[in-house]
mmCIF file of N, CA and C in Angstrom:
data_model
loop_
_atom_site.group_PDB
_atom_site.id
_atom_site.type_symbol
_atom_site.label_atom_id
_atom_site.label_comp_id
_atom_site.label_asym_id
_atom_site.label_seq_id
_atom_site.Cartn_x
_atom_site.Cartn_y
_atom_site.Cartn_z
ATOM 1 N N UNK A 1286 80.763 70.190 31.592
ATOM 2 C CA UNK A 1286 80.007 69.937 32.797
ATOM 3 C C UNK A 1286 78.661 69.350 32.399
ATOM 4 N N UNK A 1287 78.155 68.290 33.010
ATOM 5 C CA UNK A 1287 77.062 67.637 32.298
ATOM 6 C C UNK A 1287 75.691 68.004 33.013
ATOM 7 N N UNK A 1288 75.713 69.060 34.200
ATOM 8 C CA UNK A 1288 74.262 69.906 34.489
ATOM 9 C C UNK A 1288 74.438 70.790 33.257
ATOM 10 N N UNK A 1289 74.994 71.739 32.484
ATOM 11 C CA UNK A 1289 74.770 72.556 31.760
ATOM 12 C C UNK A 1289 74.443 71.586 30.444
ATOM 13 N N UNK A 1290 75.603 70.604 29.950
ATOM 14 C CA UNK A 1290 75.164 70.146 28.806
ATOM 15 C C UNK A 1290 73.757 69.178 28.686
ATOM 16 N N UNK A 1291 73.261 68.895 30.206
ATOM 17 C CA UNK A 1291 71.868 67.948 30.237
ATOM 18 C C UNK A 1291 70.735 69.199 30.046
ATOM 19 N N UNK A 1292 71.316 70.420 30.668
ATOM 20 C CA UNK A 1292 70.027 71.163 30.742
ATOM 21 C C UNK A 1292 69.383 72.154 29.092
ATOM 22 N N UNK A 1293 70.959 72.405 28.441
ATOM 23 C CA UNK A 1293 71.403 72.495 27.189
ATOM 24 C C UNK A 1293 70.289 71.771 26.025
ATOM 25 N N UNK A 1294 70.735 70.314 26.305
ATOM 26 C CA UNK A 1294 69.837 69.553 25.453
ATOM 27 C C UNK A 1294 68.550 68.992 25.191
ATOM 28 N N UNK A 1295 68.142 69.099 27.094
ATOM 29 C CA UNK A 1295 67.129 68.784 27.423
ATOM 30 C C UNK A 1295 66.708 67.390 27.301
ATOM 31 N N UNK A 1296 68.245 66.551 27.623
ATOM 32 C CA UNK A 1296 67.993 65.452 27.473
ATOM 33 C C UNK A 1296 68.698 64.889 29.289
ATOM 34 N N UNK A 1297 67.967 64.053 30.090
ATOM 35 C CA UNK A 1297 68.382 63.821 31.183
ATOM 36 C C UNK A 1297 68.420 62.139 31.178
ATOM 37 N N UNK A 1298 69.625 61.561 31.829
ATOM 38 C CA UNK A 1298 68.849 60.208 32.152
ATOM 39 C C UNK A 1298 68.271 59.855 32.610
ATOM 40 N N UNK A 1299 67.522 58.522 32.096
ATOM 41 C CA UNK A 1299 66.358 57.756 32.103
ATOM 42 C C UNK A 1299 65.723 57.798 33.662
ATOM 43 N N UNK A 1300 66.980 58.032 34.626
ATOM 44 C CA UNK A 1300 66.530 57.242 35.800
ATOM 45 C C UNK A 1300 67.158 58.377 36.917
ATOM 46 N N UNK A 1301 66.794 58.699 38.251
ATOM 47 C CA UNK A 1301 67.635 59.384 39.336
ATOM 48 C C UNK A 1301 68.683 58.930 39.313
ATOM 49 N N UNK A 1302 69.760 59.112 39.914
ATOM 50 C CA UNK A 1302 70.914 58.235 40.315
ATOM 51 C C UNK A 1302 72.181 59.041 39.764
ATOM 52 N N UNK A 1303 73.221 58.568 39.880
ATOM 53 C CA UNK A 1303 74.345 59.283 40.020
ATOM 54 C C UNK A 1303 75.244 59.330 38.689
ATOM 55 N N UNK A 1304 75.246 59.796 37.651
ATOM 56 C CA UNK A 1304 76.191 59.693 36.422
ATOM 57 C C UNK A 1304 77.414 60.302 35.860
ATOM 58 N N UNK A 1305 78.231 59.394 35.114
ATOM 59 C CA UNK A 1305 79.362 60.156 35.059
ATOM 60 C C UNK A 1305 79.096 60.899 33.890
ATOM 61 N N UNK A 1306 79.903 61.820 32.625
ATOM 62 C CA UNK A 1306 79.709 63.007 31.610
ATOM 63 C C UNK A 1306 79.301 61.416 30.648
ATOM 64 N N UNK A 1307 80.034 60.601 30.688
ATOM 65 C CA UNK A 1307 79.055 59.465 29.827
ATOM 66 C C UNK A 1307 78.225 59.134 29.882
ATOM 67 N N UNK A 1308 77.345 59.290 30.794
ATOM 68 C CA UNK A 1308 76.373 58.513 31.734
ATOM 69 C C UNK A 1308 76.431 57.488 32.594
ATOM 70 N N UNK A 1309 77.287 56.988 32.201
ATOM 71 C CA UNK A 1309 77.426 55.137 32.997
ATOM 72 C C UNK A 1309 77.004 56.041 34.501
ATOM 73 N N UNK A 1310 75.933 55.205 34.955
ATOM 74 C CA UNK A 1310 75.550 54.996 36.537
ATOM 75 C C UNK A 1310 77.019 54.678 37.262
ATOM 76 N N UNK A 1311 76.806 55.347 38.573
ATOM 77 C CA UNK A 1311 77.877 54.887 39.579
ATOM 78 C C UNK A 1311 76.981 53.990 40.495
ATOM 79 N N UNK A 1312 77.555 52.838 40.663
ATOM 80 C CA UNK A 1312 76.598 51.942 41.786
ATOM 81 C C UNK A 1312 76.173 52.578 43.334
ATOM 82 N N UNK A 1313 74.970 53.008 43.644
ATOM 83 C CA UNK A 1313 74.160 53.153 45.221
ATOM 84 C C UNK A 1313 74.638 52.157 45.744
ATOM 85 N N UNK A 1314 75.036 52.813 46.762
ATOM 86 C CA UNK A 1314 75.445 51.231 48.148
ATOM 87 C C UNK A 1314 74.695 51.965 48.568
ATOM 88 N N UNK A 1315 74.023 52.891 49.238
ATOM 89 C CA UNK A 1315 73.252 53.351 51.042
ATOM 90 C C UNK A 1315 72.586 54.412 50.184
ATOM 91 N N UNK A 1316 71.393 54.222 51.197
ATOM 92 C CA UNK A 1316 70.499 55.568 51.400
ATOM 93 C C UNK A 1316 69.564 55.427 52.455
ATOM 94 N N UNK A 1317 69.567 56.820 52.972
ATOM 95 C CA UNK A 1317 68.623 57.509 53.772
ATOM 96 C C UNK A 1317 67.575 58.511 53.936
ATOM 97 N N UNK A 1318 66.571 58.434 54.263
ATOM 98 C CA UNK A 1318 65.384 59.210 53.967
ATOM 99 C C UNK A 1318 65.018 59.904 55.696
ATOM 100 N N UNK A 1319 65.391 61.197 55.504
ATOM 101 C CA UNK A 1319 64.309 61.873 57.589
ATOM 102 C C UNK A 1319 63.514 62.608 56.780
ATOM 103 N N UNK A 1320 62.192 62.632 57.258
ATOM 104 C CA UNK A 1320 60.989 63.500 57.168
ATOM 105 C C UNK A 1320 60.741 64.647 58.273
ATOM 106 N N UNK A 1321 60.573 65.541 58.371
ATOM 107 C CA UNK A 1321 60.470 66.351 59.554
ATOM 108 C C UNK A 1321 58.870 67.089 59.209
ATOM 109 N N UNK A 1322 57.843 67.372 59.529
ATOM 110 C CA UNK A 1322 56.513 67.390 59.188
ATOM 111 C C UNK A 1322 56.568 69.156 60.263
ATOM 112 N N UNK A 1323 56.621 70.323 59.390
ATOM 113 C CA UNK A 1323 56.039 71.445 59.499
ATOM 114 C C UNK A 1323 54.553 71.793 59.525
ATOM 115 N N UNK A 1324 53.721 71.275 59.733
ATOM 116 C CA UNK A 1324 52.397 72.098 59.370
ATOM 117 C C UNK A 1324 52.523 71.405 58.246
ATOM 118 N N UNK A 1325 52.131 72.197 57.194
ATOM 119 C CA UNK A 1325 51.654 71.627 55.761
ATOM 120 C C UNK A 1325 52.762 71.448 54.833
ATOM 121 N N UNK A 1326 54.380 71.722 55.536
ATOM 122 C CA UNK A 1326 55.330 71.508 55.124
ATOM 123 C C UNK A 1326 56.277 70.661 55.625
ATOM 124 N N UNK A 1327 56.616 70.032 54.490
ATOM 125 C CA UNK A 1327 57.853 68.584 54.441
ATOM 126 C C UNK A 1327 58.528 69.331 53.987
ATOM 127 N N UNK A 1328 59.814 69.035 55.316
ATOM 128 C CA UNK A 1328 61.465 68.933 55.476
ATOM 129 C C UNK A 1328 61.687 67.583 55.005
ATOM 130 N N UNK A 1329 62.493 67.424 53.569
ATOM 131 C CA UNK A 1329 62.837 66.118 53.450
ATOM 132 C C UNK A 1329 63.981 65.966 53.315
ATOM 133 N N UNK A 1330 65.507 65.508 54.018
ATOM 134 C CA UNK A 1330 66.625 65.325 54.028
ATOM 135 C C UNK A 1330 67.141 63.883 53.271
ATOM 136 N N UNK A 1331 67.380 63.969 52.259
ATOM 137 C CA UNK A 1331 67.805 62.555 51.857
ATOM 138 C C UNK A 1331 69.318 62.661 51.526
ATOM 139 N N UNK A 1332 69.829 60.964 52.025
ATOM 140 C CA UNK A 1332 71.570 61.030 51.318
ATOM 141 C C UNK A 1332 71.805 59.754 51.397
ATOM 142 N N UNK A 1333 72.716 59.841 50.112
ATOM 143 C CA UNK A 1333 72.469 58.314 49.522
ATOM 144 C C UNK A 1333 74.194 58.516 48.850
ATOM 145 N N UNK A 1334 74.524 57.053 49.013
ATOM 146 C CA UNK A 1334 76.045 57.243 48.613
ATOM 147 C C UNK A 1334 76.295 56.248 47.339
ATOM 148 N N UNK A 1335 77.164 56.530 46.941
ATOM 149 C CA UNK A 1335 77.561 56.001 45.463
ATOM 150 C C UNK A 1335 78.829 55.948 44.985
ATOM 151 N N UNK A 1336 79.351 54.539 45.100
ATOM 152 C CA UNK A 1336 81.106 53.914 44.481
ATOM 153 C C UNK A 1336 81.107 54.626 42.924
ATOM 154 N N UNK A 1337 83.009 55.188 43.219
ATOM 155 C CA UNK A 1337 82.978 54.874 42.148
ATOM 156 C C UNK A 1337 84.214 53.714 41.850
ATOM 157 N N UNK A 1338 83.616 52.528 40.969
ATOM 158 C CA UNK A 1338 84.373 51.667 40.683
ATOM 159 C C UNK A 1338 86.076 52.283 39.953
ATOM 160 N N UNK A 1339 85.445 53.206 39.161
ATOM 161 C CA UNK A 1339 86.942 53.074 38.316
ATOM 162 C C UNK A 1339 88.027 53.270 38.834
ATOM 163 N N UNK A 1340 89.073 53.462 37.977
ATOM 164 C CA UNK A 1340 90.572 53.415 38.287
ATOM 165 C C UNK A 1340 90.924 55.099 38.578
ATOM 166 N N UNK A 1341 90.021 55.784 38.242
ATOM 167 C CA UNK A 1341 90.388 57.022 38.250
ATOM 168 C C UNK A 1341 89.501 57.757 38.215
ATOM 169 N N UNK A 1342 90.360 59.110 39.313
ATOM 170 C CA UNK A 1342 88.972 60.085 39.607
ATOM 171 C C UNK A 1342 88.090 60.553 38.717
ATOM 172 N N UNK A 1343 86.666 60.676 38.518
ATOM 173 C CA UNK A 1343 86.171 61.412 38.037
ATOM 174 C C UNK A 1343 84.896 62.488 38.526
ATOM 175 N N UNK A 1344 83.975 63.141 37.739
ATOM 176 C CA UNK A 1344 82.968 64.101 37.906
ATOM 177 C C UNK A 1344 81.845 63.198 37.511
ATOM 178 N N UNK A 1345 80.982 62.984 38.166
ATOM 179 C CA UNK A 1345 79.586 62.563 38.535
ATOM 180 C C UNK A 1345 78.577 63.342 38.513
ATOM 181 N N UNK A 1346 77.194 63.740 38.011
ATOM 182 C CA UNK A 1346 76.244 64.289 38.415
ATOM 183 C C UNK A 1346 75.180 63.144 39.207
ATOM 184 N N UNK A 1347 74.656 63.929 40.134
ATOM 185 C CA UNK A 1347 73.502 63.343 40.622
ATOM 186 C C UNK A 1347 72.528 64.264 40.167
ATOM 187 N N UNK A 1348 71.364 62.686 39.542
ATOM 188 C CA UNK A 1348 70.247 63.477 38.956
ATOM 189 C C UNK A 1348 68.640 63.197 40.276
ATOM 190 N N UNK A 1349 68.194 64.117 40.800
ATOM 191 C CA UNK A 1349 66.823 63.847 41.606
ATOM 192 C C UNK A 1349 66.134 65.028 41.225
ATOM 193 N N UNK A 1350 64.821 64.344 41.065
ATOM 194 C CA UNK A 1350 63.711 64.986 40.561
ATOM 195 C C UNK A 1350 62.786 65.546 42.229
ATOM 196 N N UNK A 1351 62.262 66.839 42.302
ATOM 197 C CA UNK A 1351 61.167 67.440 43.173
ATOM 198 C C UNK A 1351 60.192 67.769 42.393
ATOM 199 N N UNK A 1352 59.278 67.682 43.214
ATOM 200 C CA UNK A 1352 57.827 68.602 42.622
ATOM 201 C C UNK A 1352 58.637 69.816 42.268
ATOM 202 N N UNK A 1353 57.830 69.995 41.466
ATOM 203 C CA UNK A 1353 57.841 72.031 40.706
ATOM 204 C C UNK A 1353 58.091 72.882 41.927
ATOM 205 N N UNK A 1354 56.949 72.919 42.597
ATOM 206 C CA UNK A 1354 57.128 73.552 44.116
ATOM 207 C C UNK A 1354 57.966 73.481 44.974
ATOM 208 N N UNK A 1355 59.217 72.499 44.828
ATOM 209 C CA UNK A 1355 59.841 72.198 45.953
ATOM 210 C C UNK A 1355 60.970 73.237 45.832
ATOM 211 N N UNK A 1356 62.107 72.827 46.911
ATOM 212 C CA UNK A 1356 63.293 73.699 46.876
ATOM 213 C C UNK A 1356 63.956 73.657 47.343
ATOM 214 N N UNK A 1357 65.618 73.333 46.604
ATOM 215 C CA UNK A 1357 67.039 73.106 47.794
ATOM 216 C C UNK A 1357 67.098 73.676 48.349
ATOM 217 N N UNK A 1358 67.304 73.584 49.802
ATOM 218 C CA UNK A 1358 67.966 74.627 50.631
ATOM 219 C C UNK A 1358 69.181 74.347 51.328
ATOM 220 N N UNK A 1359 69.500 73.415 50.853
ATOM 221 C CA UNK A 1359 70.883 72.650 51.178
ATOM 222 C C UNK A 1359 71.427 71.415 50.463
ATOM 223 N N UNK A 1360 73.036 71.817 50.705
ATOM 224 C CA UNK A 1360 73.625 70.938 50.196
ATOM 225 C C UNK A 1360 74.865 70.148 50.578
ATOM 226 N N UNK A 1361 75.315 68.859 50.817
ATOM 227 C CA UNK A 1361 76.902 68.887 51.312
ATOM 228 C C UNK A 1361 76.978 67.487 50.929
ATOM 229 N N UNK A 1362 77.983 67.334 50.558
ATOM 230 C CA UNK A 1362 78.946 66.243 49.798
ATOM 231 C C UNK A 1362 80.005 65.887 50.570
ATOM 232 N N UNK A 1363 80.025 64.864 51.314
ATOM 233 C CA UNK A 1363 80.706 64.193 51.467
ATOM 234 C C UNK A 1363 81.595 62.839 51.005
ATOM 235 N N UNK A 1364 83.343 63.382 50.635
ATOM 236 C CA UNK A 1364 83.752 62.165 49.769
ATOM 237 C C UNK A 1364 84.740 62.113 50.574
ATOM 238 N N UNK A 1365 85.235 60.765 50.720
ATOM 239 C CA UNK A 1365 86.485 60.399 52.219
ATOM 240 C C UNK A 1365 85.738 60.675 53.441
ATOM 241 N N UNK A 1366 86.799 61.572 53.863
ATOM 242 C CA UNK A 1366 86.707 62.477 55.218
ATOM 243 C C UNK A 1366 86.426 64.079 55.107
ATOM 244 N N UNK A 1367 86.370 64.110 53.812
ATOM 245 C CA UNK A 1367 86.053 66.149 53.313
ATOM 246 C C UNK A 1367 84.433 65.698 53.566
ATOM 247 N N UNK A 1368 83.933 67.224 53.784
ATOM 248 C CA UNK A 1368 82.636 67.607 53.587
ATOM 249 C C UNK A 1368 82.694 68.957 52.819
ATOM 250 N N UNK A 1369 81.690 69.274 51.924
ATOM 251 C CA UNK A 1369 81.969 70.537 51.022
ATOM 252 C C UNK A 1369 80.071 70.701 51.315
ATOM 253 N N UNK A 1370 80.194 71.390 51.847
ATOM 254 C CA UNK A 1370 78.922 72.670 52.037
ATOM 255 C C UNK A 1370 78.465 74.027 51.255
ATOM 256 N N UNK A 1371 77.502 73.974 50.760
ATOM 257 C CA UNK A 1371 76.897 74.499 49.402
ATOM 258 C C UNK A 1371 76.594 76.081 50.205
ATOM 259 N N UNK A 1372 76.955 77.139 49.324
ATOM 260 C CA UNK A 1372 76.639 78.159 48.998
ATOM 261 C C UNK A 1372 75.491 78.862 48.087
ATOM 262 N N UNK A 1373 74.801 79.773 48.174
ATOM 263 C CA UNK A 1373 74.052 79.655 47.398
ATOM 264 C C UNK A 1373 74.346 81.165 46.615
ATOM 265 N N UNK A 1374 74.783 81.023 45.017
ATOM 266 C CA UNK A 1374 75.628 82.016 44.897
ATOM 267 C C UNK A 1374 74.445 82.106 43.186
ATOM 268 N N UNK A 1375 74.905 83.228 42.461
ATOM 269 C CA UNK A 1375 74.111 83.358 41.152
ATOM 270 C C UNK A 1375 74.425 82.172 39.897
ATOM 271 N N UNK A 1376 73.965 81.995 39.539
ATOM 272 C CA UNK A 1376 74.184 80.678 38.358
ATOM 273 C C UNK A 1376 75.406 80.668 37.818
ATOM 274 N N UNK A 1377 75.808 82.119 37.215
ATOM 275 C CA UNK A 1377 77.333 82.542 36.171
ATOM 276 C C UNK A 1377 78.119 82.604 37.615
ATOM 277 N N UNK A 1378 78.176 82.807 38.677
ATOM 278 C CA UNK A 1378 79.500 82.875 39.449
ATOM 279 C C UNK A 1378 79.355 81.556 39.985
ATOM 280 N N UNK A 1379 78.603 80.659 40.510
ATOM 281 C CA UNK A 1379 79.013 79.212 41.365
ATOM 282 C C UNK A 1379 79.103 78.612 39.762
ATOM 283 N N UNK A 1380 79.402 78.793 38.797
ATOM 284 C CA UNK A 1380 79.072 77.824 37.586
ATOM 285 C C UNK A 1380 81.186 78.156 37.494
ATOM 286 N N UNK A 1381 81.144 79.181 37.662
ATOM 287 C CA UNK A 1381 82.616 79.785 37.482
ATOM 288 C C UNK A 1381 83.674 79.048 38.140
ATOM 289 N N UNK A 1382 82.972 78.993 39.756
ATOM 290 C CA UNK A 1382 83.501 78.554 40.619
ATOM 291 C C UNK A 1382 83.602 77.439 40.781
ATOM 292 N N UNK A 1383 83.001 76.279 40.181
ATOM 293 C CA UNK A 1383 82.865 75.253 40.003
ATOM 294 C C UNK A 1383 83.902 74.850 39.172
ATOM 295 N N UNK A 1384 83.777 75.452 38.108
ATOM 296 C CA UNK A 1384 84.674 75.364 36.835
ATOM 297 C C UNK A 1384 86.417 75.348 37.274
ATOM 298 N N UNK A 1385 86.367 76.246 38.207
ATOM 299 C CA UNK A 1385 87.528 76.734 38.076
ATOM 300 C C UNK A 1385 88.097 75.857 39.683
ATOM 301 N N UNK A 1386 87.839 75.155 40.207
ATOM 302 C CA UNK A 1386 87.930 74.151 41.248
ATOM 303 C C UNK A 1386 88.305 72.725 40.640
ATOM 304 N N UNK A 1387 87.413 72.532 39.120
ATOM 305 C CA UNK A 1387 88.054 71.801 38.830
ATOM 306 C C UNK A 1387 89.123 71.822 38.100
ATOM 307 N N UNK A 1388 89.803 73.257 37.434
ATOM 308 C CA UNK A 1388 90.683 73.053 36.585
ATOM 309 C C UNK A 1388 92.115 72.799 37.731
ATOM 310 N N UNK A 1389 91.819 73.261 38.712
ATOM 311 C CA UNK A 1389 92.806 73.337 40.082
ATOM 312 C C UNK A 1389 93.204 71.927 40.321
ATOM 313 N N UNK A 1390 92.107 70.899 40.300
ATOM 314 C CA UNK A 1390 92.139 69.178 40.802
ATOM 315 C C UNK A 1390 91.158 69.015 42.081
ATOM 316 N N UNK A 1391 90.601 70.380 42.488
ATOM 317 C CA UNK A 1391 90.137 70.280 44.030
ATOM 318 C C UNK A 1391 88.782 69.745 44.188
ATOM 319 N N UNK A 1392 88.444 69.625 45.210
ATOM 320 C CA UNK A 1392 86.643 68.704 45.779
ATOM 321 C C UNK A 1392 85.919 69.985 45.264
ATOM 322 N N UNK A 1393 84.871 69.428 44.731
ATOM 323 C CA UNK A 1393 83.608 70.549 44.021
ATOM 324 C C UNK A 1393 82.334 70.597 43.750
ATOM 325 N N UNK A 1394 81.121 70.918 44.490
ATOM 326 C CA UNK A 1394 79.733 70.554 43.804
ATOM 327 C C UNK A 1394 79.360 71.640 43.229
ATOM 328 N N UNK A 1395 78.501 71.469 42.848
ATOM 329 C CA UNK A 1395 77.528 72.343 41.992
ATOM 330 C C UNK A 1395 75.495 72.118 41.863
ATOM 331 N N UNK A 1396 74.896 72.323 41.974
ATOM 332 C CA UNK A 1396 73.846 72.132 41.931
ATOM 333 C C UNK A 1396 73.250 72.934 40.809
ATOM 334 N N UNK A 1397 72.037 72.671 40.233
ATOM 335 C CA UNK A 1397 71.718 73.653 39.473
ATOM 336 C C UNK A 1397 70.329 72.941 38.996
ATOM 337 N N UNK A 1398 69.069 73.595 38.717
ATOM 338 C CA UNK A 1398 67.843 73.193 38.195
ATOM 339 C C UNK A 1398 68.097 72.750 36.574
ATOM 340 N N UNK A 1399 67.772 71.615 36.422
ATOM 341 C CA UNK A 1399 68.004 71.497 35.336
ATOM 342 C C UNK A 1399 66.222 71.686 33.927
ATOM 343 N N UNK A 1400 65.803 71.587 34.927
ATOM 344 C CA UNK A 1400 63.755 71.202 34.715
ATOM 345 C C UNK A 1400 63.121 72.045 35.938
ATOM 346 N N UNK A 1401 62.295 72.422 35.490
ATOM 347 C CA UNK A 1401 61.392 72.847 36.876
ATOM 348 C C UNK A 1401 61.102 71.657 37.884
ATOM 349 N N UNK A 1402 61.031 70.481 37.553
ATOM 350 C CA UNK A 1402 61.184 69.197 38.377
ATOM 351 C C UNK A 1402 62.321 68.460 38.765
ATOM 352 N N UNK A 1403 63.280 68.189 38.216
ATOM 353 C CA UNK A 1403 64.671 67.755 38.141
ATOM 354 C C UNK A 1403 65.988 68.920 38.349
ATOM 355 N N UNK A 1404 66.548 68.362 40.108
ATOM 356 C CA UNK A 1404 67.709 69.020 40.291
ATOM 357 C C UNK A 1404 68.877 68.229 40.184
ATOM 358 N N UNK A 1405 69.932 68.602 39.432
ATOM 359 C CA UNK A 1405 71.328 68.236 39.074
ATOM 360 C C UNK A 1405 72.293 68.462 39.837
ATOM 361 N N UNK A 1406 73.156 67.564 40.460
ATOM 362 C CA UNK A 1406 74.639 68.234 41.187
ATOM 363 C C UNK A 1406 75.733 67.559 41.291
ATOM 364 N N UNK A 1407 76.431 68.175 40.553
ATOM 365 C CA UNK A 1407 77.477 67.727 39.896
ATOM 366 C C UNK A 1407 78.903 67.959 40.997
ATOM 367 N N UNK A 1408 79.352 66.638 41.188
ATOM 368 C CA UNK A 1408 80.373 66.423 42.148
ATOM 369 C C UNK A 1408 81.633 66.578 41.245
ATOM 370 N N UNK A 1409 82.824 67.159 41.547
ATOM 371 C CA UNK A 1409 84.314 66.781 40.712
ATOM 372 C C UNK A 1409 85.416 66.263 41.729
ATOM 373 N N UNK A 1410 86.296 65.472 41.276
ATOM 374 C CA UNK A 1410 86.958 64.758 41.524
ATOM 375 C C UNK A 1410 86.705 63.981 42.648
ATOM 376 N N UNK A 1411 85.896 62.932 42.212
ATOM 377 C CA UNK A 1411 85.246 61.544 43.031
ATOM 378 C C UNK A 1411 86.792 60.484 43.096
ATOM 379 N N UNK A 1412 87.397 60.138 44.252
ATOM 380 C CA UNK A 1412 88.931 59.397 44.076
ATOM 381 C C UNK A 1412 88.248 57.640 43.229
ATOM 382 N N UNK A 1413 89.432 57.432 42.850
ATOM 383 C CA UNK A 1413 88.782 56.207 42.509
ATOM 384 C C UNK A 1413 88.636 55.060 43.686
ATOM 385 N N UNK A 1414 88.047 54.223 43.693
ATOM 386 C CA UNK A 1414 87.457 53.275 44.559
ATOM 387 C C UNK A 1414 87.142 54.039 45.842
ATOM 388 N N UNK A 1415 86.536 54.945 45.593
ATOM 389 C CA UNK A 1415 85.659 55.521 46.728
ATOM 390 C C UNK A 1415 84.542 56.131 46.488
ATOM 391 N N UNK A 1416 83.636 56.613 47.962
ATOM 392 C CA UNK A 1416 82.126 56.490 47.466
ATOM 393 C C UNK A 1416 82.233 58.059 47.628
ATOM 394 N N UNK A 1417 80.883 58.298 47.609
ATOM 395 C CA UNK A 1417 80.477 59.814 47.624
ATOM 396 C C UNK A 1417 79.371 60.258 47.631
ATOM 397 N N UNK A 1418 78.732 60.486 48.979
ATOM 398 C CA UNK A 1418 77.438 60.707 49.343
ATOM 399 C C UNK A 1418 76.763 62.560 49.034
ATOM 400 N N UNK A 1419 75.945 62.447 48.868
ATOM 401 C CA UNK A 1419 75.129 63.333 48.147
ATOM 402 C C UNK A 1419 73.464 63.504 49.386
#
C-alpha cells in the first residue's frame, strides 16, 4: 500500500495529484473547489477526478497537502456509478480493512496522514479506462 510505504520512507511525490504504487501520475480531467466561510472557519470541499489510462485496474493514491491545523472530516470516492463513503475507524483496523477489500477485488479507500501537512488516500481497484473522483 503506498500511504504506508510513502509515510514509511518519508518520501512523497514531488507534486499533489493522484499516483499509482509506481508513481506514474494518473491524468486530472476536472476539479472543483466550494468554500463555505464559518466565522473564522473554512469548510473547504474539493473533488477532482482522474483517468486511469491503463489496460488494467489498479490502486492509486491521492496525495493533498493541508495546513498542520487542518482536518478530514470526510471522505467519498466515487468510481463509475459506486460511491464509497469513509468511516472513521483506528489506523490498524481501516488499514486491515482496506487490505483485506483488496485481497477480495472490491472498491476501497483509505485515507491516512502521511505528514502533519500531507493527507494520502489510497483508492483500490480503479477499472481501466475510467476516472475516479476523490
Amino acid at each position: 500500500m503506498l500511504v504506508a510505504h510513502a509515510a514509511r520512507a518519508g518520501t512523497l511525490p514531488p507534486h499533489p495529484g493522484m499516483y499509482t504504487k509506481a508513481q506514474t501520475a494518473l491524468p486530472m480531467v476536472a476539479s472543483t473547489l466550494d468554500v463555505t466561510l464559518h466565522g473564522p472557519i473554512a469548510e473547504v470541499s474539493i473533488a477532482q477526478t482522474f483517468r486511469n489510462d491503463d489496460a488494467a485496474p489498479t490502486e492509486a493514491t491521492y496525495i493533498f497537502p493541508l495546513p498542520d491545523d487542518a482536518a478530514v472530516t470526510a471522505m467519498a470516492i466515487d468510481v463509475g456509478a459506486r460511491q464509497i463513503r469513509a468511516a472513521i475507524e483506528r489506523r490498524a483496523a481501516a488499514t486491515a480493512r482496506y487490505e483485506d477489500a483488496i485481497a477480495k477485488g472490491l472498491d476501497a479507500g483509505l485515507v491516512d496522514e502521511a505528514r502533519p501537512d500531507v493527507f494520502a488516500e489510497s483508492v483500490a481497484a480503479i477499472p481501466p479506462h475510467a476516472t475516479v473522483t476523490v
